[in-house]
Amino acid sequence: MVIKNVNLEIVCGITSKLPDTGQPEFAFAGKSNVGKSSLINALMNRKAYARTSSQPGKTQTINFYHINEAFYYVDLPGYGYAKVSEEIKAKWGKMIERYLHGSKELCHVFLLVDIRHDPSANDKQMYQWILSQGFSPVVIATKLDKIKRSQTDKQLRAIRQGLSMEKEGILIPFSAETKAGREEIWQLIDGTMEHRREH
């Protein structure tokens, strides 16, 4: 996929009305610090367009990045961060819920989990919840470069099992460092766009 232009076009706060973009949307969900901004930057082919932060819980808005004027990457607030008050957590939860429930253009939800750890209770909840909204989440196992190659299969199995993934569920290991997995994600997005054009 050739990324010609990228534009952070819409930023939705807790009370903002959700936009009707009229174009395919691909949403990214994951707990704080799982590497969501790094993944989005890699998929935009930009070094630091999506704000990365060493301070988890930084993304408190839903950010719509317009790609090639053809579709959107939608960055959802990270969940499960301990230092945020319950009240804010509940608001973020509602915000994500409102988006997943209300977007007319949402094609895929990518759920990011850290390949080094078994899925957390939050990850499991999010996975089940995305399923209950009628989507089959594409699971992206981030930080692939942080484990030995020999551990990859074992960790991927643990993620499949931990999330009780469907057999045909897609699981893509990804590294922001080496860009491993990026092509596969792009292909998936391309395939979806192709499918939409035909229908």
Short mmCIF file of C-alpha atoms in Angstrom, two decimals:
data_model
loop_
_atom_site.label_atom_id
_atom_site.label_comp_id
_atom_site.label_asym_id
_atom_site.label_seq_id
_atom_site.Cartn_x
_atom_site.Cartn_y
_atom_site.Cartn_z
CA MET A 1 0.00 0.00 0.00
CA VAL A 2 1.37 3.40 -0.96
CA ILE A 3 0.53 6.06 1.58
CA LYS A 4 0.32 9.33 -0.30
CA ASN A 5 -1.21 11.54 2.33
CA VAL A 6 -2.25 11.44 5.94
CA ASN A 7 -4.30 13.96 7.81
CA LEU A 8 -5.49 13.96 11.40
CA GLU A 9 -8.89 15.20 10.44
CA ILE A 10 -11.27 14.67 13.34
CA VAL A 11 -10.70 14.49 17.07
CA CYS A 12 -13.71 13.43 19.15
CA GLY A 13 -13.88 14.12 22.84
CA ILE A 14 -16.18 12.46 25.36
CA THR A 15 -19.13 14.67 24.47
CA SER A 16 -18.47 15.17 20.73
CA LYS A 17 -20.93 13.94 18.20
CA LEU A 18 -19.51 11.06 16.16
CA PRO A 19 -18.73 12.06 12.57
CA ASP A 20 -20.33 10.37 9.61
CA THR A 21 -17.21 10.13 7.45
CA GLY A 22 -18.84 8.36 4.53
CA GLN A 23 -15.66 6.31 4.01
CA PRO A 24 -14.38 2.96 5.35
CA GLU A 25 -13.06 3.10 8.91
CA PHE A 26 -10.54 0.76 10.53
CA ALA A 27 -10.47 1.07 14.31
CA PHE A 28 -7.58 0.26 16.65
CA ALA A 29 -8.25 -0.74 20.24
CA GLY A 30 -5.85 -1.92 22.91
CA LYS A 31 -4.82 -1.28 26.44
CA SER A 32 -2.59 1.65 27.29
CA ASN A 33 1.05 1.23 26.31
CA VAL A 34 0.46 -1.76 24.03
CA GLY A 35 2.04 0.12 21.12
CA LYS A 36 -1.07 1.45 19.38
CA SER A 37 0.43 4.76 18.24
CA SER A 38 3.57 2.97 17.01
CA LEU A 39 1.44 0.57 14.96
CA ILE A 40 -0.64 3.39 13.49
CA ASN A 41 2.54 5.32 12.62
CA ALA A 42 3.95 2.24 10.90
CA LEU A 43 0.72 1.78 8.95
CA MET A 44 0.77 5.44 7.94
CA ASN A 45 4.43 5.11 6.98
CA ARG A 46 5.19 8.09 9.19
CA LYS A 47 7.69 8.23 11.98
CA ALA A 48 5.73 10.15 14.56
CA TYR A 49 2.41 11.30 13.26
CA ALA A 50 0.22 9.56 15.81
CA ARG A 51 1.21 10.88 19.18
CA THR A 52 3.22 8.25 21.00
CA SER A 53 3.70 8.76 24.68
CA SER A 54 5.62 7.06 27.44
CA GLN A 55 2.82 8.19 29.69
CA PRO A 56 0.03 5.62 29.31
CA GLY A 57 -3.54 6.78 29.12
CA LYS A 58 -2.57 9.78 27.03
CA THR A 59 -5.04 9.28 24.20
CA GLN A 60 -8.29 10.54 25.68
CA THR A 61 -9.99 11.21 22.39
CA ILE A 62 -11.00 9.22 19.35
CA ASN A 63 -8.66 10.33 16.58
CA PHE A 64 -9.63 9.94 12.92
CA TYR A 65 -6.67 9.84 10.53
CA HIS A 66 -7.69 10.31 6.90
CA ILE A 67 -5.50 8.13 4.66
CA ASN A 68 -5.07 8.83 0.93
CA GLU A 69 -8.41 10.64 1.14
CA ALA A 70 -9.95 7.18 0.80
CA PHE A 71 -10.38 5.72 4.29
CA TYR A 72 -9.76 6.34 7.99
CA TYR A 73 -7.65 4.82 10.75
CA VAL A 74 -9.54 5.40 13.97
CA ASP A 75 -7.44 5.46 17.13
CA LEU A 76 -9.54 4.60 20.19
CA PRO A 77 -8.46 5.56 23.74
CA GLY A 78 -6.33 2.94 25.50
CA TYR A 79 -8.17 1.02 28.18
CA GLY A 80 -7.24 -0.59 31.47
CA TYR A 81 -4.82 2.03 32.69
CA ALA A 82 -4.59 1.98 36.47
CA LYS A 83 -3.75 5.61 37.22
CA VAL A 84 -6.92 6.97 35.67
CA SER A 85 -9.92 7.46 37.92
CA GLU A 86 -12.82 5.01 37.62
CA GLU A 87 -15.03 7.86 36.48
CA ILE A 88 -12.78 8.68 33.51
CA LYS A 89 -12.39 4.98 32.72
CA ALA A 90 -16.14 4.61 32.59
CA LYS A 91 -16.37 7.64 30.27
CA TRP A 92 -13.72 6.21 27.93
CA GLY A 93 -15.53 2.90 27.94
CA LYS A 94 -18.76 4.64 26.97
CA MET A 95 -16.96 6.56 24.29
CA ILE A 96 -15.48 3.42 22.71
CA GLU A 97 -18.84 1.70 23.04
CA ARG A 98 -20.63 4.59 21.41
CA TYR A 99 -18.20 4.52 18.50
CA LEU A 100 -18.27 0.75 17.92
CA HIS A 101 -21.99 0.76 18.25
CA GLY A 102 -22.69 3.90 16.26
CA SER A 103 -20.25 4.06 13.36
CA LYS A 104 -21.91 3.35 10.03
CA GLU A 105 -18.60 2.91 8.21
CA LEU A 106 -16.61 0.67 10.52
CA CYS A 107 -15.11 -2.26 8.56
CA HIS A 108 -12.64 -3.83 10.97
CA VAL A 109 -11.62 -3.58 14.58
CA PHE A 110 -7.99 -4.35 15.29
CA LEU A 111 -7.39 -5.42 18.88
CA LEU A 112 -3.79 -5.05 20.04
CA VAL A 113 -2.31 -7.29 22.70
CA ASP A 114 1.28 -7.53 23.95
CA ILE A 115 2.86 -10.76 22.63
CA ARG A 116 5.02 -11.06 25.76
CA HIS A 117 2.10 -11.60 28.13
CA ASP A 118 -1.04 -13.67 28.30
CA PRO A 119 -4.12 -11.56 27.54
CA SER A 120 -5.31 -9.55 30.53
CA ALA A 121 -8.87 -9.54 31.87
CA ASN A 122 -9.34 -6.23 30.05
CA ASP A 123 -8.16 -7.74 26.76
CA LYS A 124 -10.54 -10.68 27.14
CA GLN A 125 -13.43 -8.39 27.97
CA MET A 126 -12.68 -6.16 24.98
CA TYR A 127 -12.41 -9.15 22.64
CA GLN A 128 -15.74 -10.59 23.76
CA TRP A 129 -17.32 -7.19 23.64
CA ILE A 130 -16.19 -6.51 20.05
CA LEU A 131 -17.62 -9.93 19.11
CA SER A 132 -20.90 -9.05 20.78
CA GLN A 133 -21.08 -5.90 18.62
CA GLY A 134 -21.05 -8.14 15.55
CA PHE A 135 -17.38 -7.71 14.56
CA SER A 136 -14.67 -10.36 14.34
CA PRO A 137 -11.69 -8.54 15.80
CA VAL A 138 -8.35 -8.92 14.03
CA VAL A 139 -5.88 -9.49 16.86
CA ILE A 140 -2.45 -7.91 16.52
CA ALA A 141 0.26 -9.22 18.82
CA THR A 142 2.61 -6.25 19.25
CA LYS A 143 6.24 -6.02 20.39
CA LEU A 144 7.30 -9.11 18.41
CA ASP A 145 10.93 -7.92 18.45
CA LYS A 146 10.95 -8.13 22.26
CA ILE A 147 10.80 -11.95 22.33
CA LYS A 148 13.02 -14.66 20.91
CA ARG A 149 11.94 -16.13 17.62
CA SER A 150 11.70 -19.55 19.21
CA GLN A 151 9.02 -18.23 21.61
CA THR A 152 6.73 -16.77 18.95
CA ASP A 153 4.50 -19.80 18.34
CA LYS A 154 4.10 -20.53 22.02
CA GLN A 155 3.08 -16.91 22.76
CA LEU A 156 0.65 -16.80 19.83
CA ARG A 157 -0.96 -20.01 21.08
CA ALA A 158 -1.29 -18.50 24.55
CA ILE A 159 -3.04 -15.45 23.07
CA ARG A 160 -5.44 -17.56 21.00
CA GLN A 161 -6.26 -19.61 24.04
CA GLY A 162 -6.43 -16.69 26.46
CA LEU A 163 -8.90 -14.80 24.26
CA SER A 164 -10.83 -17.99 23.32
CA MET A 165 -10.38 -16.92 19.72
CA GLU A 166 -12.52 -18.44 17.02
CA LYS A 167 -10.62 -20.96 14.88
CA GLU A 168 -10.76 -18.71 11.84
CA GLY A 169 -9.84 -15.64 13.91
CA ILE A 170 -6.95 -13.65 12.41
CA LEU A 171 -3.89 -13.15 14.61
CA ILE A 172 -0.98 -11.14 13.24
CA PRO A 173 2.35 -10.78 15.08
CA PHE A 174 3.72 -7.26 14.62
CA SER A 175 6.89 -5.33 15.39
CA ALA A 176 7.09 -1.53 15.15
CA GLU A 177 10.89 -1.92 15.04
CA THR A 178 11.20 -4.34 12.11
CA LYS A 179 7.77 -3.64 10.56
CA ALA A 180 7.08 -7.40 10.57
CA GLY A 181 3.33 -7.91 10.08
CA ARG A 182 2.72 -4.53 8.45
CA GLU A 183 2.23 -5.94 4.93
CA GLU A 184 -0.34 -8.43 6.21
CA ILE A 185 -2.36 -5.69 7.88
CA TRP A 186 -2.19 -3.54 4.75
CA GLN A 187 -3.34 -6.49 2.63
CA LEU A 188 -6.30 -6.97 4.90
CA ILE A 189 -7.25 -3.30 4.60
CA ASP A 190 -6.74 -3.38 0.81
CA GLY A 191 -8.86 -6.51 0.54
CA THR A 192 -11.68 -4.92 2.51
CA MET A 193 -11.57 -1.77 0.36
CA GLU A 194 -11.63 -3.91 -2.78
CA HIS A 195 -14.63 -5.83 -1.47
CA ARG A 196 -16.49 -2.61 -0.71
CA ARG A 197 -15.84 -1.20 -4.14
CA GLU A 198 -17.36 -4.30 -5.72
CA HIS A 199 -20.54 -4.13 -3.66
#
